[in-house]
């Protein structure tokens, strides 16, 4: 008896770019608006290129300002006691959507498969959201570290990790 095996062929292209797309999705799971803001900054700095594409608006100054402000607001709001968990339905849906959008941005700039990149980044956002949520709770409860300190550490990881990923894609 032959058992059916489903093989998913990864679209041809830069395997590193696919991995980085997934990782940027994971960062989006930590902070949903930080990666979109970082993509705008990467375009502004010339790391990513969107000229002549449907995503050319990413390189506009107004897009940069709006997403930077939204990211700063999110970083601030995350520290408030009434902020819902990132795994709550609305927050999780936003992370999946924005993670996919970041995957689309990276794929457009890198010239790799759009649909596969959106899928990878969306999955990465799910992984990042749940891993970040459970890691933060574990560190706060078991290591008895204040939640604010862990939240700030997450901010640093999201910003530095996102910048590194985008810088690496640009190389």
Coordinates of N, CA and C in Angstrom, one line a residue:
X1 N 0.8 -1.2 0.0 CA 0.0 0.0 0.0 C 0.9 1.2 0.0
X2 N 0.6 2.1 -0.9 CA 1.3 3.4 -1.0 C 0.6 4.5 -0.2
X3 N 1.3 5.1 0.7 CA 0.7 6.2 1.4 C 0.9 7.5 0.7
X4 N -0.1 8.3 0.6 CA 0.1 9.6 -0.1 C 0.9 10.5 0.7
X5 N 1.8 11.2 0.0 CA 2.7 12.2 0.6 C 2.4 13.5 -0.1
X6 N 2.2 14.5 0.7 CA 2.0 15.8 0.1 C 3.3 16.6 0.3
X7 N 3.8 17.0 -0.8 CA 5.1 17.7 -0.9 C 4.8 19.2 -1.3
X8 N 5.2 20.1 -0.5 CA 5.0 21.5 -0.9 C 6.3 22.0 -1.5
X9 N 6.3 22.3 -2.7 CA 7.5 22.8 -3.4 C 7.7 24.3 -3.1
X10 N 8.8 24.7 -2.5 CA 9.0 26.1 -2.2 C 9.3 26.8 -3.5
X11 N 8.7 27.9 -3.8 CA 8.9 28.6 -5.0 C 10.4 28.9 -5.2
X12 N 10.9 28.9 -6.4 CA 12.3 29.2 -6.6 C 12.6 30.7 -6.2
X13 N 13.8 30.9 -5.8 CA 14.1 32.3 -5.4 C 15.2 32.2 -4.2
X14 N 15.4 33.2 -3.6 CA 16.3 33.3 -2.5 C 15.8 32.7 -1.2
X15 N 16.3 31.5 -0.8 CA 15.8 30.9 0.4 C 16.0 31.7 1.6
X16 N 17.1 32.5 1.6 CA 17.3 33.4 2.8 C 16.2 34.4 2.9
X17 N 15.8 34.9 1.7 CA 14.7 35.9 1.7 C 13.4 35.3 2.3
X18 N 13.1 34.0 2.0 CA 12.0 33.4 2.6 C 12.1 33.3 4.1
X19 N 13.3 32.8 4.5 CA 13.5 32.7 6.0 C 13.3 34.1 6.7
X20 N 13.9 35.1 6.1 CA 13.8 36.4 6.6 C 12.4 37.0 6.6
X21 N 11.6 36.6 5.6 CA 10.2 37.0 5.6 C 9.5 36.3 6.7
X22 N 9.7 35.1 7.0 CA 9.1 34.4 8.1 C 9.5 35.1 9.4
X23 N 10.8 35.4 9.6 CA 11.3 36.0 10.8 C 10.7 37.4 11.0
X24 N 10.5 38.2 9.9 CA 9.9 39.5 10.1 C 8.5 39.3 10.5
X25 N 7.8 38.2 10.0 CA 6.5 37.9 10.5 C 6.5 37.7 12.0
X26 N 7.5 36.9 12.5 CA 7.6 36.7 13.9 C 7.7 38.0 14.7
X27 N 8.5 38.9 14.2 CA 8.7 40.2 14.8 C 7.3 40.9 14.8
X28 N 6.6 40.8 13.8 CA 5.2 41.4 13.7 C 4.3 40.8 14.8
X29 N 4.5 39.5 15.1 CA 3.8 38.9 16.2 C 4.1 39.5 17.6
X30 N 5.3 40.1 17.7 CA 5.6 40.8 19.0 C 5.0 42.2 19.0
X31 N 5.2 42.9 17.9 CA 4.7 44.3 17.9 C 4.2 44.5 16.4
X32 N 2.9 44.6 16.3 CA 2.3 44.5 15.0 C 2.6 45.7 14.1
X33 N 2.8 46.9 14.7 CA 3.1 48.0 13.8 C 4.5 48.4 13.7
X34 N 5.4 47.7 14.4 CA 6.8 48.0 14.3 C 7.4 47.6 12.9
X35 N 7.2 46.3 12.5 CA 7.7 46.0 11.2 C 7.2 46.8 10.0
X36 N 5.9 47.2 9.9 CA 5.5 48.1 8.8 C 6.2 49.4 8.9
X37 N 6.4 49.9 10.1 CA 7.2 51.2 10.2 C 8.6 51.0 9.8
X38 N 9.2 49.9 10.2 CA 10.6 49.6 9.8 C 10.7 49.4 8.3
X39 N 9.7 48.8 7.6 CA 9.8 48.7 6.2 C 9.8 50.1 5.5
X40 N 9.0 51.0 6.1 CA 8.9 52.3 5.6 C 10.3 53.0 5.7
X41 N 10.9 52.8 6.9 CA 12.3 53.3 7.1 C 13.3 52.7 6.2
X42 N 13.2 51.4 6.0 CA 14.1 50.7 5.1 C 14.0 51.2 3.7
X43 N 12.8 51.5 3.2 CA 12.6 52.1 1.9 C 13.1 53.5 1.9
X44 N 12.9 54.3 2.9 CA 13.4 55.7 3.0 C 15.0 55.7 3.0
X45 N 15.6 54.7 3.6 CA 17.1 54.6 3.7 C 17.7 54.0 2.4
X46 N 16.8 53.5 1.5 CA 17.3 52.9 0.3 C 17.6 51.4 0.4
X47 N 17.2 50.8 1.5 CA 17.5 49.4 1.7 C 16.5 48.5 0.9
X48 N 15.2 49.0 0.8 CA 14.2 48.3 0.0 C 13.8 49.2 -1.1
X49 N 13.4 48.6 -2.2 CA 13.0 49.4 -3.4 C 11.6 49.0 -3.9
X50 N 10.8 50.1 -4.0 CA 9.4 49.9 -4.4 C 9.0 50.7 -5.6
X51 N 9.9 51.5 -6.1 CA 9.6 52.3 -7.3 C 9.1 51.5 -8.4
X52 N 8.0 52.0 -9.1 CA 7.4 51.3 -10.2 C 6.6 50.1 -9.8
X53 N 6.3 49.9 -8.5 CA 5.4 48.8 -8.1 C 4.2 49.4 -7.5
X54 N 3.2 48.5 -7.2 CA 2.0 49.0 -6.5 C 2.2 49.4 -5.1
X55 N 3.4 49.1 -4.6 CA 3.7 49.5 -3.2 C 4.6 50.7 -3.1
X56 N 4.7 51.5 -4.2 CA 5.5 52.7 -4.3 C 5.2 53.7 -3.2
X57 N 3.9 53.7 -2.7 CA 3.5 54.6 -1.7 C 4.3 54.4 -0.4
X58 N 4.9 53.2 -0.2 CA 5.6 53.0 1.0 C 6.8 53.9 1.2
X59 N 7.4 54.4 0.1 CA 8.5 55.3 0.1 C 8.1 56.7 0.2
X60 N 6.9 57.1 0.4 CA 6.5 58.5 0.6 C 6.7 58.9 2.0
X61 N 7.0 60.1 2.2 CA 7.3 60.7 3.5 C 6.1 60.5 4.4
X62 N 4.9 60.8 3.9 CA 3.7 60.7 4.7 C 3.4 59.3 5.2
X63 N 3.7 58.3 4.4 CA 3.6 56.9 4.9 C 4.6 56.6 6.0
X64 N 5.8 57.1 5.8 CA 6.8 56.9 6.9 C 6.4 57.6 8.2
X65 N 5.8 58.8 8.1 CA 5.4 59.5 9.3 C 4.2 58.8 10.0
X66 N 3.2 58.4 9.2 CA 2.0 57.7 9.8 C 2.4 56.4 10.5
X67 N 3.2 55.6 9.8 CA 3.5 54.3 10.4 C 4.5 54.4 11.6
X68 N 5.4 55.4 11.5 CA 6.2 55.6 12.7 C 5.4 56.1 13.9
X69 N 4.5 57.0 13.7 CA 3.6 57.4 14.8 C 2.8 56.3 15.3
X70 N 2.2 55.5 14.4 CA 1.4 54.3 14.9 C 2.3 53.3 15.7
X71 N 3.5 53.1 15.2 CA 4.4 52.2 16.0 C 4.7 52.7 17.4
X72 N 5.0 54.0 17.4 CA 5.3 54.6 18.7 C 4.1 54.5 19.7
X73 N 2.9 54.8 19.1 CA 1.7 54.7 19.9 C 1.5 53.2 20.4
X74 N 1.7 52.3 19.5 CA 1.6 50.9 20.0 C 2.6 50.5 21.0
X75 N 3.8 51.0 20.9 CA 4.9 50.7 21.9 C 4.5 51.3 23.2
X76 N 3.8 52.4 23.2 CA 3.4 53.0 24.5 C 2.2 52.3 25.0
X77 N 1.2 52.0 24.2 CA -0.1 51.4 24.6 C 0.2 50.0 25.2
X78 N 1.2 49.3 24.7 CA 1.5 48.0 25.2 C 1.8 48.0 26.6
X79 N 2.3 49.1 27.2 CA 2.7 49.1 28.6 C 1.5 49.4 29.5
X80 N 0.3 49.8 29.0 CA -0.8 50.1 29.8 C -1.5 48.8 30.3
X81 N -2.0 48.9 31.5 CA -2.6 47.7 32.2 C -3.8 47.2 31.5
X82 N -4.6 48.0 30.8 CA -5.8 47.5 30.2 C -5.7 47.1 28.7
X83 N -4.5 47.0 28.2 CA -4.2 46.6 26.8 C -4.5 45.1 26.7
X84 N -5.4 44.7 25.8 CA -5.7 43.3 25.6 C -4.5 42.5 25.2
X85 N -4.5 41.2 25.4 CA -3.4 40.3 25.0 C -3.3 40.3 23.5
X86 N -2.1 40.1 23.1 CA -1.9 40.0 21.6 C -2.5 38.8 21.0
X87 N -2.9 37.9 21.8 CA -3.6 36.6 21.3 C -5.1 36.8 21.3
X88 N -5.6 37.9 21.7 CA -7.0 38.2 21.6 C -7.4 38.3 20.2
X89 N -8.6 37.9 19.8 CA -8.9 37.8 18.3 C -8.6 39.0 17.5
X90 N -9.0 40.2 18.0 CA -8.7 41.4 17.1 C -7.2 41.6 17.0
X91 N -6.5 41.5 18.0 CA -5.0 41.7 17.9 C -4.3 40.7 17.1
X92 N -4.8 39.4 17.2 CA -4.2 38.4 16.5 C -4.5 38.5 15.0
X93 N -5.7 38.9 14.6 CA -6.1 39.1 13.2 C -5.2 40.3 12.7
X94 N -5.1 41.3 13.4 CA -4.2 42.5 13.0 C -2.8 42.0 12.7
X95 N -2.3 41.2 13.6 CA -0.9 40.7 13.4 C -0.8 39.8 12.2
X96 N -1.7 38.9 12.0 CA -1.7 38.1 10.8 C -1.7 38.9 9.5
X97 N -2.7 39.9 9.5 CA -2.8 40.8 8.3 C -1.5 41.6 8.1
X98 N -1.1 42.3 9.2 CA 0.1 43.1 9.0 C 1.4 42.3 8.8
X99 N 1.5 41.1 9.3 CA 2.6 40.3 9.0 C 2.6 39.9 7.6
X100 N 1.4 39.5 7.1 CA 1.3 39.2 5.6 C 1.7 40.4 4.8
X101 N 1.2 41.6 5.2 CA 1.6 42.8 4.4 C 3.1 43.1 4.4
X102 N 3.7 42.8 5.5 CA 5.2 43.0 5.6 C 5.8 41.9 4.6
X103 N 5.3 40.7 4.6 CA 5.8 39.7 3.7 C 5.7 40.1 2.3
X104 N 4.5 40.7 2.0 CA 4.3 41.3 0.6 C 5.3 42.3 0.3
X105 N 5.6 43.2 1.2 CA 6.6 44.3 1.0 C 8.0 43.7 0.7
X106 N 8.4 42.7 1.6 CA 9.7 42.1 1.4 C 9.8 41.4 0.0
X107 N 8.7 40.7 -0.3 CA 8.7 39.9 -1.5 C 8.8 40.8 -2.7
X108 N 8.0 41.9 -2.7 CA 8.0 42.9 -3.8 C 9.4 43.5 -4.0
X109 N 10.1 43.9 -2.9 CA 11.4 44.5 -3.0 C 12.5 43.4 -3.4
X110 N 12.3 42.2 -2.9 CA 13.4 41.2 -3.2 C 13.1 40.4 -4.5
X111 N 11.9 40.6 -5.1 CA 11.6 39.9 -6.3 C 11.4 38.4 -6.1
X112 N 10.8 38.0 -5.0 CA 10.5 36.6 -4.7 C 9.0 36.4 -4.8
X113 N 8.5 35.2 -4.6 CA 7.1 34.8 -4.7 C 6.3 35.6 -3.7
X114 N 5.3 36.3 -4.2 CA 4.4 37.2 -3.3 C 3.6 36.3 -2.4
X115 N 2.8 35.4 -3.0 CA 1.9 34.6 -2.2 C 2.6 33.7 -1.2
X116 N 3.7 33.1 -1.5 CA 4.4 32.3 -0.5 C 4.9 33.2 0.6
X117 N 5.4 34.4 0.3 CA 6.0 35.3 1.3 C 4.9 35.8 2.2
X118 N 3.7 36.1 1.7 CA 2.6 36.5 2.5 C 2.2 35.4 3.5
X119 N 2.2 34.2 3.0 CA 1.8 33.0 3.8 C 2.9 32.8 4.9
X120 N 4.1 32.8 4.5 CA 5.2 32.6 5.5 C 5.2 33.7 6.6
X121 N 5.0 35.0 6.2 CA 5.0 36.1 7.2 C 3.8 36.0 8.1
X122 N 2.6 35.6 7.5 CA 1.4 35.5 8.3 C 1.6 34.3 9.4
X123 N 2.2 33.2 8.9 CA 2.5 32.1 9.9 C 3.5 32.6 10.9
X124 N 4.5 33.3 10.5 CA 5.5 33.9 11.4 C 4.8 34.8 12.4
X125 N 3.8 35.6 12.0 CA 3.1 36.5 12.9 C 2.4 35.7 14.0
X126 N 1.8 34.6 13.6 CA 1.1 33.7 14.6 C 2.1 33.1 15.6
X127 N 3.2 32.6 15.0 CA 4.2 32.0 15.9 C 4.8 33.1 16.8
X128 N 5.1 34.3 16.3 CA 5.6 35.3 17.1 C 4.7 35.8 18.2
X129 N 3.4 35.9 17.9 CA 2.4 36.3 18.8 C 2.3 35.4 20.0
X130 N 2.1 34.1 19.7 CA 2.0 33.1 20.8 C 3.3 32.9 21.6
X131 N 4.4 32.8 20.8 CA 5.7 32.6 21.5 C 6.0 33.8 22.4
X132 N 5.8 35.0 21.9 CA 6.0 36.2 22.6 C 5.1 36.3 23.9
X133 N 3.9 36.0 23.7 CA 2.9 36.1 24.8 C 3.3 35.1 25.9
X134 N 3.6 33.9 25.5 CA 3.9 32.9 26.6 C 5.3 33.1 27.2
X135 N 6.2 33.6 26.4 CA 7.6 33.9 26.9 C 7.5 35.0 27.9
X136 N 6.7 36.1 27.6 CA 6.6 37.2 28.5 C 6.0 36.8 29.8
X137 N 4.9 36.0 29.7 CA 4.2 35.6 30.9 C 5.1 34.7 31.8
X138 N 5.9 33.8 31.1 CA 6.8 32.9 31.8 C 7.9 33.7 32.5
X139 N 8.5 34.7 31.8 CA 9.6 35.5 32.4 C 9.0 36.3 33.6
X140 N 7.9 36.9 33.4 CA 7.3 37.7 34.5 C 7.0 36.8 35.7
X141 N 6.4 35.7 35.5 CA 5.9 34.8 36.6 C 7.1 34.0 37.3
X142 N 7.9 33.4 36.5 CA 8.9 32.5 37.0 C 10.2 33.3 37.5
X143 N 10.6 34.2 36.7 CA 11.8 35.0 37.0 C 11.5 36.2 37.9
X144 N 10.2 36.4 38.1 CA 9.7 37.5 38.8 C 10.3 38.9 38.4
X145 N 10.4 39.0 37.1 CA 10.8 40.3 36.5 C 9.6 41.1 36.2
X146 N 9.7 42.4 36.5 CA 8.5 43.3 36.3 C 8.0 43.2 34.8
X147 N 6.7 43.2 34.6 CA 6.2 43.2 33.2 C 6.7 44.3 32.3
X148 N 6.8 45.5 32.9 CA 7.3 46.6 32.2 C 8.7 46.4 31.6
X149 N 9.6 45.8 32.4 CA 11.0 45.5 31.9 C 10.9 44.5 30.8
X150 N 10.1 43.5 30.9 CA 10.0 42.5 29.8 C 9.4 43.1 28.6
X151 N 8.4 44.0 28.7 CA 7.8 44.7 27.6 C 8.8 45.5 26.9
X152 N 9.6 46.2 27.6 CA 10.7 47.1 27.0 C 11.7 46.2 26.3
X153 N 12.1 45.1 26.9 CA 13.0 44.2 26.2 C 12.4 43.6 24.9
X154 N 11.1 43.4 24.9 CA 10.4 42.9 23.7 C 10.5 44.0 22.6
X155 N 10.3 45.3 23.1 CA 10.4 46.4 22.1 C 11.8 46.4 21.5
X156 N 12.8 46.3 22.3 CA 14.2 46.3 21.8 C 14.4 45.2 20.8
X157 N 13.9 44.0 21.2 CA 14.1 42.8 20.3 C 13.3 43.0 19.0
X158 N 12.1 43.6 19.0 CA 11.3 43.8 17.8 C 12.0 44.9 16.9
X159 N 12.5 45.9 17.5 CA 13.1 47.0 16.7 C 14.4 46.5 16.1
X160 N 15.3 46.0 17.0 CA 16.6 45.6 16.5 C 16.5 44.4 15.6
X161 N 15.7 43.4 15.9 CA 15.5 42.3 15.1 C 15.0 42.7 13.7
X162 N 13.9 43.5 13.7 CA 13.4 44.0 12.4 C 14.4 44.7 11.6
X163 N 15.1 45.6 12.2 CA 16.2 46.4 11.5 C 17.2 45.4 10.9
X164 N 17.7 44.5 11.7 CA 18.7 43.5 11.2 C 18.1 42.7 10.0
X165 N 16.9 42.3 10.1 CA 16.3 41.5 9.0 C 16.3 42.3 7.8
X166 N 15.8 43.5 7.9 CA 15.7 44.4 6.7 C 17.0 44.8 6.1
X167 N 18.0 45.0 7.0 CA 19.3 45.4 6.5 C 19.9 44.2 5.8
X168 N 19.7 43.0 6.4 CA 20.2 41.8 5.7 C 19.6 41.5 4.4
X169 N 18.3 41.8 4.2 CA 17.6 41.6 2.9 C 18.2 42.6 1.9
X170 N 18.6 43.7 2.4 CA 19.2 44.8 1.5 C 20.6 44.4 1.0
X171 N 21.2 43.5 1.6 CA 22.6 43.2 1.3 C 22.7 42.4 0.0

